Coordinates of C-alpha atoms in Angstrom, one line a residue:
Chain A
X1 CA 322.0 219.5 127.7
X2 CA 320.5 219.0 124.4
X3 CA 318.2 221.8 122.6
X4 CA 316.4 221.6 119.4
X5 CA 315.2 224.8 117.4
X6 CA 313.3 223.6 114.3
X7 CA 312.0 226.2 111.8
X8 CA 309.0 223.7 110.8
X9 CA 306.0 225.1 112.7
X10 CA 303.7 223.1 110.5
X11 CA 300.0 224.0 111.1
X12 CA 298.4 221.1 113.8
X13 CA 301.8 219.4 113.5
X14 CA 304.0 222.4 116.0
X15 CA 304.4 223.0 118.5
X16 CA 303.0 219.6 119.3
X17 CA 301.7 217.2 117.7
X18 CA 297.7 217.6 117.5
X19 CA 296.1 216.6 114.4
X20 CA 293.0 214.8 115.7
X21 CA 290.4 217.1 118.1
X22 CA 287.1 215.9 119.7
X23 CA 285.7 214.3 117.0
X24 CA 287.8 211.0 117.0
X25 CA 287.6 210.4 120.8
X26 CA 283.9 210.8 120.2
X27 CA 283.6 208.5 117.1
X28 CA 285.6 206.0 119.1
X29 CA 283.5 206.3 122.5
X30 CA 280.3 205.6 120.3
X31 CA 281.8 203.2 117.8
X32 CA 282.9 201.1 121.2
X33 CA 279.7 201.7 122.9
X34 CA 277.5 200.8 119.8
X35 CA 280.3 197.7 119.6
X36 CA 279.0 196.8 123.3
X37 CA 275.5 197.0 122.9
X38 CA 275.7 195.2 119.5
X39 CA 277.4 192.1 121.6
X40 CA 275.2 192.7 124.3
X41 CA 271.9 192.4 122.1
X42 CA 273.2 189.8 119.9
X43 CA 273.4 187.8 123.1
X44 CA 270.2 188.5 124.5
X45 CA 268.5 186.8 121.4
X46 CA 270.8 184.0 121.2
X47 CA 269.8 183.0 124.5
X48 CA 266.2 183.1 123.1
X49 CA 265.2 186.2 124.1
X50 CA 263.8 188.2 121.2
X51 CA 260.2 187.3 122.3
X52 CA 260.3 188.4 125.4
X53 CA 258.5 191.9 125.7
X54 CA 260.6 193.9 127.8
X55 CA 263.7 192.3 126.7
X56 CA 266.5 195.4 125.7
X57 CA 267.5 193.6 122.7
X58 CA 264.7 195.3 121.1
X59 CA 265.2 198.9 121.7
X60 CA 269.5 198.3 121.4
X61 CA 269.4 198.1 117.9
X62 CA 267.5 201.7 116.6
X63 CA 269.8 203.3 119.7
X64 CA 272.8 202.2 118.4
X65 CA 272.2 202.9 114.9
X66 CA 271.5 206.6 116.0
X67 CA 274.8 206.6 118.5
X68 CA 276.9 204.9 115.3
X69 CA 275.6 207.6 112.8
X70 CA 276.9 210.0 115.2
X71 CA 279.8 209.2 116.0
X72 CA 280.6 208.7 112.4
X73 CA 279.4 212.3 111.5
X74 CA 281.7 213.3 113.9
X75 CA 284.5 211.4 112.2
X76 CA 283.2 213.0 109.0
X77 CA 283.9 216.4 110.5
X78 CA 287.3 215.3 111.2
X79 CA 288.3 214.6 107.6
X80 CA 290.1 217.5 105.6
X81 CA 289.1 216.1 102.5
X82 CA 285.7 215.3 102.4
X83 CA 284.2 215.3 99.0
X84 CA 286.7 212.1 98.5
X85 CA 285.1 210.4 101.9
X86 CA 284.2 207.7 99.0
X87 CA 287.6 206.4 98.0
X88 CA 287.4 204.6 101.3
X89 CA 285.3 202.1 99.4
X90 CA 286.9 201.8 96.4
X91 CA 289.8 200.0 97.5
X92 CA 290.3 197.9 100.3
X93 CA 294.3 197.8 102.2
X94 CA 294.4 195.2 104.4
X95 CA 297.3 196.7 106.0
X96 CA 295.7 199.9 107.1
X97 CA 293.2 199.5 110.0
X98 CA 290.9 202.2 108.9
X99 CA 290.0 200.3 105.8
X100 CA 289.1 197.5 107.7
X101 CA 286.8 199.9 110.0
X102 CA 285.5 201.6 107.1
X103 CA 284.0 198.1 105.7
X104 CA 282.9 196.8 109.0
X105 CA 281.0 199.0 109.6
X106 CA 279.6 199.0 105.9
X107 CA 278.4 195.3 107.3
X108 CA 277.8 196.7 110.7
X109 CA 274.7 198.7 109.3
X110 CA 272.8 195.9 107.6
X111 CA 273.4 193.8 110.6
X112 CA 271.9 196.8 113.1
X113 CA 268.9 197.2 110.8
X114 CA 267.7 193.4 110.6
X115 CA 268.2 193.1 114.3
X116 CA 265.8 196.4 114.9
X117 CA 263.1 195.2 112.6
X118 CA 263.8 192.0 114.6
X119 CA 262.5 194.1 117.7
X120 CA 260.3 196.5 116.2
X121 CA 256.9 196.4 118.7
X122 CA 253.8 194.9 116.9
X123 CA 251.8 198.2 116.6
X124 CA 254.6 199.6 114.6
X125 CA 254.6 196.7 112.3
X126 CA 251.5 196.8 111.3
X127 CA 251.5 200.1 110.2
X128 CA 254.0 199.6 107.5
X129 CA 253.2 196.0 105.7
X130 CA 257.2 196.4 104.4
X131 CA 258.5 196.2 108.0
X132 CA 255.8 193.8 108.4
X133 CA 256.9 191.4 105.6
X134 CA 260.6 191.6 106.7
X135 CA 259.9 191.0 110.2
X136 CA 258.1 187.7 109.4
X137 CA 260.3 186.6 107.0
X138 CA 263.5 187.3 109.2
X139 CA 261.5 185.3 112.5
X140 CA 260.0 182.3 110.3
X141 CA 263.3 180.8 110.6
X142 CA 265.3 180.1 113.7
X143 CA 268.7 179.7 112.2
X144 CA 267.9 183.1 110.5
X145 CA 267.4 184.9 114.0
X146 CA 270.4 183.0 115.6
X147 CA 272.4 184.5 112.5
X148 CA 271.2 187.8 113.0
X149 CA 272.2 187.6 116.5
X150 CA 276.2 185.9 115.4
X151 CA 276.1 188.6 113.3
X152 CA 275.7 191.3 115.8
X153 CA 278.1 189.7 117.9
X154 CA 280.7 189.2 115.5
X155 CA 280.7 192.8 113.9
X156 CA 280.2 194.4 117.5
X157 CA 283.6 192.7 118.6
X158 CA 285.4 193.4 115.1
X159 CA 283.9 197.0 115.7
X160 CA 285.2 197.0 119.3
X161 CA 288.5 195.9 118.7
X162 CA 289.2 197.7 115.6
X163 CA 288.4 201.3 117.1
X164 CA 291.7 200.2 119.6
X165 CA 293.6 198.8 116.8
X166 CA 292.9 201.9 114.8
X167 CA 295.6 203.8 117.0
X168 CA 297.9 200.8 117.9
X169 CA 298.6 200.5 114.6
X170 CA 300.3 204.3 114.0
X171 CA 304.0 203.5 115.1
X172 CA 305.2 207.1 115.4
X173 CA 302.9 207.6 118.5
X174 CA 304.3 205.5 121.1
X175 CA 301.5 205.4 123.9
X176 CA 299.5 203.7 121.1
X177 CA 302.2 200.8 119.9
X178 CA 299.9 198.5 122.1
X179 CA 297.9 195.7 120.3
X180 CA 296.0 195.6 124.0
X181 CA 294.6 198.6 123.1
X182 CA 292.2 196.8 120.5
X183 CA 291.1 194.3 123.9
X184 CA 290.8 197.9 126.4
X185 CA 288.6 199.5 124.0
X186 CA 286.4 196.4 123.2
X187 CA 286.1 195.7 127.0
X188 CA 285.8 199.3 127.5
X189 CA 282.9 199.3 125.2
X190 CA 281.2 196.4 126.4
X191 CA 281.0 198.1 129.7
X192 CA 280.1 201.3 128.8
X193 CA 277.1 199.5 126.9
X194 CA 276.4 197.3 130.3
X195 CA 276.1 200.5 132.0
X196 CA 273.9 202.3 129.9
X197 CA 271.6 199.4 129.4
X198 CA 271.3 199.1 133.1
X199 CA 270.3 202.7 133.0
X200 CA 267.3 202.0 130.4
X201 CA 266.7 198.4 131.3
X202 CA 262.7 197.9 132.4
X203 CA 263.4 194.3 132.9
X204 CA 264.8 194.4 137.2
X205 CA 266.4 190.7 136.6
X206 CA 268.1 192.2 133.5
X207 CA 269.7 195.4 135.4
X208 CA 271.2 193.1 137.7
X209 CA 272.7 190.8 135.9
X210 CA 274.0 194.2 133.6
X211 CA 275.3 195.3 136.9
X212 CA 277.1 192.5 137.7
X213 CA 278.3 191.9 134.1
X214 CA 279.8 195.1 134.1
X215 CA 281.7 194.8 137.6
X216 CA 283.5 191.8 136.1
X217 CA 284.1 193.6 132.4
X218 CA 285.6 197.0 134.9
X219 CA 287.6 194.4 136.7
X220 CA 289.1 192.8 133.5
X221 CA 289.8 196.7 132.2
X222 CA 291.9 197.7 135.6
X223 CA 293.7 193.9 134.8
X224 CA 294.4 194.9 130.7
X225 CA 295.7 198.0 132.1
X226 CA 297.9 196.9 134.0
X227 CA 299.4 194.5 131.1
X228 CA 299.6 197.9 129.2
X229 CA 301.5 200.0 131.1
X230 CA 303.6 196.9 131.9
X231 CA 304.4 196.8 128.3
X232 CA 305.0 199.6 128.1
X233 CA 307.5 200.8 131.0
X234 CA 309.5 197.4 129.9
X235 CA 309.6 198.5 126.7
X236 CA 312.0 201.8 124.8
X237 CA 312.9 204.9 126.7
X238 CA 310.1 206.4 123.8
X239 CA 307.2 203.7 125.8
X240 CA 308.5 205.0 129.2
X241 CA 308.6 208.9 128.4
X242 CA 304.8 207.7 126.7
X243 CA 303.7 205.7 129.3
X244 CA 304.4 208.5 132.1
X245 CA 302.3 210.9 130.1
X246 CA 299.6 208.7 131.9
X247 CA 301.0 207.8 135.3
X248 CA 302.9 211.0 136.4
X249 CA 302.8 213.6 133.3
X250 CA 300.6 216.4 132.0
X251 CA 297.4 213.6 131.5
X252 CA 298.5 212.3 134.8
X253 CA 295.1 214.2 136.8
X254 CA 292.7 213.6 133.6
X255 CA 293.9 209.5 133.6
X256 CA 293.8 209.1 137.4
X257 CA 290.9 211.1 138.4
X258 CA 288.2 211.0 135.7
X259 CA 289.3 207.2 134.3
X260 CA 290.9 205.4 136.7
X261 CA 288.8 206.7 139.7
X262 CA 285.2 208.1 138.1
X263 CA 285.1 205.9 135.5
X264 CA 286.3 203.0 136.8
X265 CA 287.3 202.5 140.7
X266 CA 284.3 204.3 142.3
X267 CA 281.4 202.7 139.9
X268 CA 282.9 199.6 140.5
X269 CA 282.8 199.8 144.3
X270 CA 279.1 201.0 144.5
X271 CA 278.2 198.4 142.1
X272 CA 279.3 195.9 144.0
X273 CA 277.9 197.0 147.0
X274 CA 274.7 197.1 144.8
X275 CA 274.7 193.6 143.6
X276 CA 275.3 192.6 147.0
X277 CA 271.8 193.8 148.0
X278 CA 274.1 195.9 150.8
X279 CA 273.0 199.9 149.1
X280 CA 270.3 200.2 146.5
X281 CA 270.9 200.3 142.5
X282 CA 271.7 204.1 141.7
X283 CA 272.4 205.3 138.3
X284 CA 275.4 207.3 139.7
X285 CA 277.7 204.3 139.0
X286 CA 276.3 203.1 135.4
X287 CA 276.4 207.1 134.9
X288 CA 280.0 207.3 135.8
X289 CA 281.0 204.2 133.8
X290 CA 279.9 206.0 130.3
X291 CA 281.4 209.3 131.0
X292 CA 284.9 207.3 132.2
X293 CA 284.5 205.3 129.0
X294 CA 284.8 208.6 127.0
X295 CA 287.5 210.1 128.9
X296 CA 289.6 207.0 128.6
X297 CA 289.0 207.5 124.5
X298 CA 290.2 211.8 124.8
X299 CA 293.1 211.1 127.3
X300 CA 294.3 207.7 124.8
X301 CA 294.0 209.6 121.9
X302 CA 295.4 213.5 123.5
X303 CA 298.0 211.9 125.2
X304 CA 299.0 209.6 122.6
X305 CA 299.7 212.7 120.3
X306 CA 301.8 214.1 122.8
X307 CA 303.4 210.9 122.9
X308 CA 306.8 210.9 120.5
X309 CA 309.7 208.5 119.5
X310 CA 312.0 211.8 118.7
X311 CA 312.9 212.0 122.4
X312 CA 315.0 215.3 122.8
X313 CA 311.6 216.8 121.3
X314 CA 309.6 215.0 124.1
X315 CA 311.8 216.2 126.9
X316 CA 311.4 220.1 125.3
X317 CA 307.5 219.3 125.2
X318 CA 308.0 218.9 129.0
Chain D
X1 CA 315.1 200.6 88.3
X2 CA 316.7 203.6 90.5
X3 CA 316.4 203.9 94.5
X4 CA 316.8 207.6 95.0
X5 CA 318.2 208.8 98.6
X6 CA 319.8 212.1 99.5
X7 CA 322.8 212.8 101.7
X8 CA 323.1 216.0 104.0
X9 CA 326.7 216.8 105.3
X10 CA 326.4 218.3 108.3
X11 CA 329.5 219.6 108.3
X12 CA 328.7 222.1 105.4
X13 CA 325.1 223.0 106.2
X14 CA 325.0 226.9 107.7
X15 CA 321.7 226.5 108.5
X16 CA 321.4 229.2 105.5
X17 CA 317.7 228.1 104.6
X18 CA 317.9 228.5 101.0
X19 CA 316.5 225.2 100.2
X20 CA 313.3 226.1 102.5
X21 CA 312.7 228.8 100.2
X22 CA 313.9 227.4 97.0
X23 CA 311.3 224.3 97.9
X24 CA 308.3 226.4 98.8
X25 CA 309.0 228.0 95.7
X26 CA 309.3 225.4 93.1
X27 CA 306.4 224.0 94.7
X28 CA 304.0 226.7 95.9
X29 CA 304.1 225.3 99.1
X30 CA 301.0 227.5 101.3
X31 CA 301.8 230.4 103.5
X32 CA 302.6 228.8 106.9
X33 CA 303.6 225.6 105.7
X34 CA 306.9 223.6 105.2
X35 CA 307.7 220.2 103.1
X36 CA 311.8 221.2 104.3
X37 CA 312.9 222.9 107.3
X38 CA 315.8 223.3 109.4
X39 CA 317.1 222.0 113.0
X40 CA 319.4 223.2 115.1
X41 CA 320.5 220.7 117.4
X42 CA 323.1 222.0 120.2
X43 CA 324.8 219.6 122.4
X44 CA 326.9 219.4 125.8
X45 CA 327.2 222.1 128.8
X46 CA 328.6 225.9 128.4
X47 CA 331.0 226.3 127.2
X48 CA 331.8 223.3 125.6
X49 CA 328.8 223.3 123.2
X50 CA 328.4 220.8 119.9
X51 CA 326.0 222.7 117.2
X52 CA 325.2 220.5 114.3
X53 CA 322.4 222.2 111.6
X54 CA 320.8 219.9 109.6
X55 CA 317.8 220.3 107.0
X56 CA 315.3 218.0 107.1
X57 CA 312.3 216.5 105.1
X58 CA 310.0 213.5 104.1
X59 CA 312.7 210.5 104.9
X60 CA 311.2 208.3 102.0
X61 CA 311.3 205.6 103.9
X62 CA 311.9 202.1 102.7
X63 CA 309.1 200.5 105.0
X64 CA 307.0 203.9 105.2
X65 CA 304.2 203.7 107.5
X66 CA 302.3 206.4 106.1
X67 CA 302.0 204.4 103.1
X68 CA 301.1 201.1 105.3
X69 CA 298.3 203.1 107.1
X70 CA 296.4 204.8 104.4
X71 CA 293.1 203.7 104.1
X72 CA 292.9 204.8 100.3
X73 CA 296.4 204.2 99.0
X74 CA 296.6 208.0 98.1
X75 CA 299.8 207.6 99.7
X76 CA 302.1 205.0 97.7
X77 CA 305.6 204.5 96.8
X78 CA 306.5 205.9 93.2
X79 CA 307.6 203.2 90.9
X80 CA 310.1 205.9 89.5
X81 CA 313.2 205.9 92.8
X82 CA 311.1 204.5 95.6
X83 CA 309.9 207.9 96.6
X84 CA 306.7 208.3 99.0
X85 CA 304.1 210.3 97.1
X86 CA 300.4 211.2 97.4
X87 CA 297.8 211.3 95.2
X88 CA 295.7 214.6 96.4
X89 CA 292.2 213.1 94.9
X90 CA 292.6 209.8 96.4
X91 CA 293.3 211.5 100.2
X92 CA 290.4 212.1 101.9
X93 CA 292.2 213.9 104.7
X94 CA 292.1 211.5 107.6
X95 CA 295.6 212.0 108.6
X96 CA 296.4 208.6 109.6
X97 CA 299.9 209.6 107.6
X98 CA 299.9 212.3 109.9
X99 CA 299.8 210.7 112.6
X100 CA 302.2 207.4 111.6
X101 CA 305.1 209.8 110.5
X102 CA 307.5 209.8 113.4
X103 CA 309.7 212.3 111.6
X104 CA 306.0 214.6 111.5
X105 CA 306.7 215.3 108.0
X106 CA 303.6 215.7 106.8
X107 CA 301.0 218.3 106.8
X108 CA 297.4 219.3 105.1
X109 CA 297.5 221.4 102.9
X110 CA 294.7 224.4 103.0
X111 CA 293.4 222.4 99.9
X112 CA 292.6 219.3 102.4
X113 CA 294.6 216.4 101.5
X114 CA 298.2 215.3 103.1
X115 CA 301.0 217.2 101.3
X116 CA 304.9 216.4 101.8
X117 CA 308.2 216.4 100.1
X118 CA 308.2 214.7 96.9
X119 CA 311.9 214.7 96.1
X120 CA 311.2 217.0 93.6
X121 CA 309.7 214.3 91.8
X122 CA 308.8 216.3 88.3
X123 CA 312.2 217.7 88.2
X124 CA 313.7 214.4 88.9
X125 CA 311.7 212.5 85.7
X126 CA 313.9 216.0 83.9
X127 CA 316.9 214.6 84.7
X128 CA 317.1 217.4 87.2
X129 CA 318.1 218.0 91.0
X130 CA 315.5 219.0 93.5
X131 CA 315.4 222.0 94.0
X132 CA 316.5 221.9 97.7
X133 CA 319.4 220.3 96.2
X134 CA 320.4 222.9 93.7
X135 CA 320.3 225.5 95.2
X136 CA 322.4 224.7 98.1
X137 CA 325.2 227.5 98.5
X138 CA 327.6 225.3 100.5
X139 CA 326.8 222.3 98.3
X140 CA 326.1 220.4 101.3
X141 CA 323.1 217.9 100.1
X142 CA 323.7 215.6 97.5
X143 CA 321.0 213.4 95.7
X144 CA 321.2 210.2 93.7
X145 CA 320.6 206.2 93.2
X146 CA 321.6 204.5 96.5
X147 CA 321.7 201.0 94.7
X148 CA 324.5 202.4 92.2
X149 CA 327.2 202.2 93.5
X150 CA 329.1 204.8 91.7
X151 CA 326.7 207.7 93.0
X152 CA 328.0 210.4 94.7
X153 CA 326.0 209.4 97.2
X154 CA 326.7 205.5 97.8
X155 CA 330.4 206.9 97.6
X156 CA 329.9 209.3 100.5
X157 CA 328.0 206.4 102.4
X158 CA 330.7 204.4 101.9
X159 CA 333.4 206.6 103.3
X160 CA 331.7 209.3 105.3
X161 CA 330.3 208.3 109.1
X162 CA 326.9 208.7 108.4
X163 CA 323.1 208.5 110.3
X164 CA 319.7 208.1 109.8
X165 CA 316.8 209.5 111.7
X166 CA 315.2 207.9 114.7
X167 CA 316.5 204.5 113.3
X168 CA 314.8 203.1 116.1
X169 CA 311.4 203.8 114.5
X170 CA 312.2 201.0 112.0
X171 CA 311.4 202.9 109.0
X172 CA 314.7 202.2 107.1
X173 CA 314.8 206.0 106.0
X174 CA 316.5 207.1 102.5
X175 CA 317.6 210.5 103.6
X176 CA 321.5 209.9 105.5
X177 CA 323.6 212.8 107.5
X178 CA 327.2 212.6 107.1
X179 CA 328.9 213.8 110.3

């Protein structure tokens, strides 16, 4: 038997750890969906794209500004501190992955905006010559528009990967001490951005081929989790206690039912019924895929603060 | 230049909590709040029972990755002993430190930014103790320059069985209880 009394009880800190709430499962969901739909976009017009009418690279960009300014108010929120929010830019510590977040996505913006004015529709242009004079000067040249779509591409995977990163990178929290988090939540992203782009898609060639996009990025998720929790469960007795927070501990229901199964089994099966012509498209699945998305960002993050090296403590948490 | 560690005998330590209160007072820690608290850590089946008290802190660790993590660099390692510190208008309360401690350490302070043990630091520059340290009635912590090797506390390392915190965690921690 081993029993620990501690006379801490630090606010947020005991009797568990719990120092993040909502708001950073949130600003990771949207960061990796914006991430997604960034790629997605910036693909869309690389393959030449841009001037077709009902192509969804035009409408990605303004929606993914809005989601991004979202989800960072809600990281916002989260800080205790806020009047300093700027320090963030006045250094840069290339150890510390939320410096690197905090200046991508200081590029991510710019990027976002020339790719919207990229797609603005022609009756909006007119009305403001500004928008008008960017617009034409950003499609006169080719290599400009390829770079505008590199540049979406590039910033949504840095965007994507770093929001996984962010939490690998915090040692104390074992369920996180995975650099494959950084690939789940970019994959993760990209199909939470498939799916919701096959939701608003007007273009019926583009839904499919959205639909069958995101079976194959659902497929690569169930592989990279399995490469996690293999890494895990070979790894410290602090990995294994972590790692059956998921499998058979209190997130067990959460992980299993809402991720695993709502968010990523069942969608997968009716999609790929779907692209089979064998049932009809149905936004249940693409529906399914973003909420699973999200709940795979609040079990990581919840469970991973239940997670602890200081063993003894874990088994008392129990 | 000094590296300051502190030794904790566990063998002394009653569990008394005098240095909780002599820190919260030399510091105003908040109401609620705790840079030094104690553990009681009981061992083995009834009745054959193993208590060992120990009072614990901000491990100043030698590869800290509170420091490594901050986005600002309001947390930093003092040039004066190597001791983790933060400087409260450079945190913008994200609690990345927070959450990279595996001791869990830290805390924010009601004021917003990340607040912990600073080894006393002000009364350190004073040639003083900390006051966790001084206060002790069983004299059971002891403080000094772990790269001198006539400190009392390199001495005690050197002769006393000793252990660090979840070594495991690869932190390389500066605070060491003698057993």
């Amino acid at each position: 038997m081993q029993e620990i009394t501690s006379t801490r009880n630090n606010h947020l800190i005991d009797p568990v750890f719990n120092a993040w709430g909502w708001e950073i499962p949130v600003y990771l969901f949207l960061g990796g969906m914006v991430a997604g739909m960034m790629i997605i976009s910036g693909y869309f017009i690389y393959k030449g794209r841009s001037g077709e009418k009902n192509c969804s690279c035009h409408y990605l960009p303004i929606i993914s500004l809005i989601l991004l300014t979202l989800g960072m108010f809600a990281l916002f929120l989260d800080l205790e501190h806020k009047k300093y929010f700027w320090r963030l830019y006045m250094t840069f510590k290339i150890a510390s992955p939320m410096s690197w977040g905090s200046w991508i996505l200081l590029f991510v913006y710019p990027a976002l905006f020339l790719n919207f004015i990229l797609g603005l529709p022609e009756k909006i242009r007119m009305k403001y010559s500004f928008l008008n004079n960017v617009y034409e000067k950003l499609s006169f040249s080719k290599s400009f528009v390829k770079l505008i779509s590199f540049s979406n591409i590039t910033l949504g995977v840095a965007l994507g990967i770093y929001t996984g990163i962010l939490l690998s990178a915090l040692a104390a929290r074992p369920l996180w001490n995975s650099p494959i988090l950084g690939i789940l939540f970019l994959v993760s992203g990209l199909s939470s951005a498939a799916a919701f782009v096959h939701l608003i898609a007007r273009d019926i060639n583009e839904r499919e081929l959205l639909a069958r996009a995101d079976n194959n990025f659902l497929s690569i998720e169930i592989i990279i989790f399995i490469l996690y929790f293999i890494g895990m469960l070979s790894s410290t007795r602090a990995h294994i206690n972590a790692a059956d927070i998921l499998l058979t501990g209190s997130y067990a229901a959460v992980f299993w039912v809402f991720v695993m199964g709502m968010g990523i089994i069942i969608p997968l099966i009716i999609q790929s019924l779907a692209v089979r012509h064998k049932i009809q498209h149905n936004p249940a699945a693409p529906i399914m895929v973003i909420f699973g998305g999200f709940f795979l960002r609040y079990v990581i993050v919840f469970a991973g603060q239940f997670s602890s090296y200081d063993v003894a403590a874990l088994l008392n948490k129990f | 230049m000094p590296r300051f560690g502190m030794v904790i005998d566990t063998k002394k330590c009653v569990g008394c909590m005098d240095c909780v209160v002599a820190c919260k007072t030399e510091n105003n820690v908040p109401e609620g709040y705790n840079r030094d608290w104690i553990v009681q850590a009981v061992n083995g089946t009834f009745p054959n029972l193993n208590l060992e008290i120990r009072s614990e802190r901000c491990n100043h660790c030698e590869n800290p990755p509170c420091v490594t993590t901050c986005p600002t660099g309001a947390s930093h390692i003092n040039k004066l002993g190597g001791v983790v510190l933060v400087e409260h208008d450079w945190c913008i309360g994200c609690k990345a430190c927070l959450a990279s401690c595996p001791y869990d350490a830290r805390f924010i302070h009601p004021e917003g930014y990340a607040d912990k043990c600073t080894f006393c630091i002000h009364r350190v520059e004073k040639g003083m103790q900390p006051a966790c340290v001084s206060v002790c009635p069983t004299h059971c912590m002891y403080f000094g320059d772990l790269d001198d090797p006539q400190s009392e506390v390199s001495k005690l390392l050197n002769t006393r069985k000793n252990y660090t915190l979840l070594p495991d965690a690869g932190t390389k921690p500066k605070i060491f209880y003698l057993t």
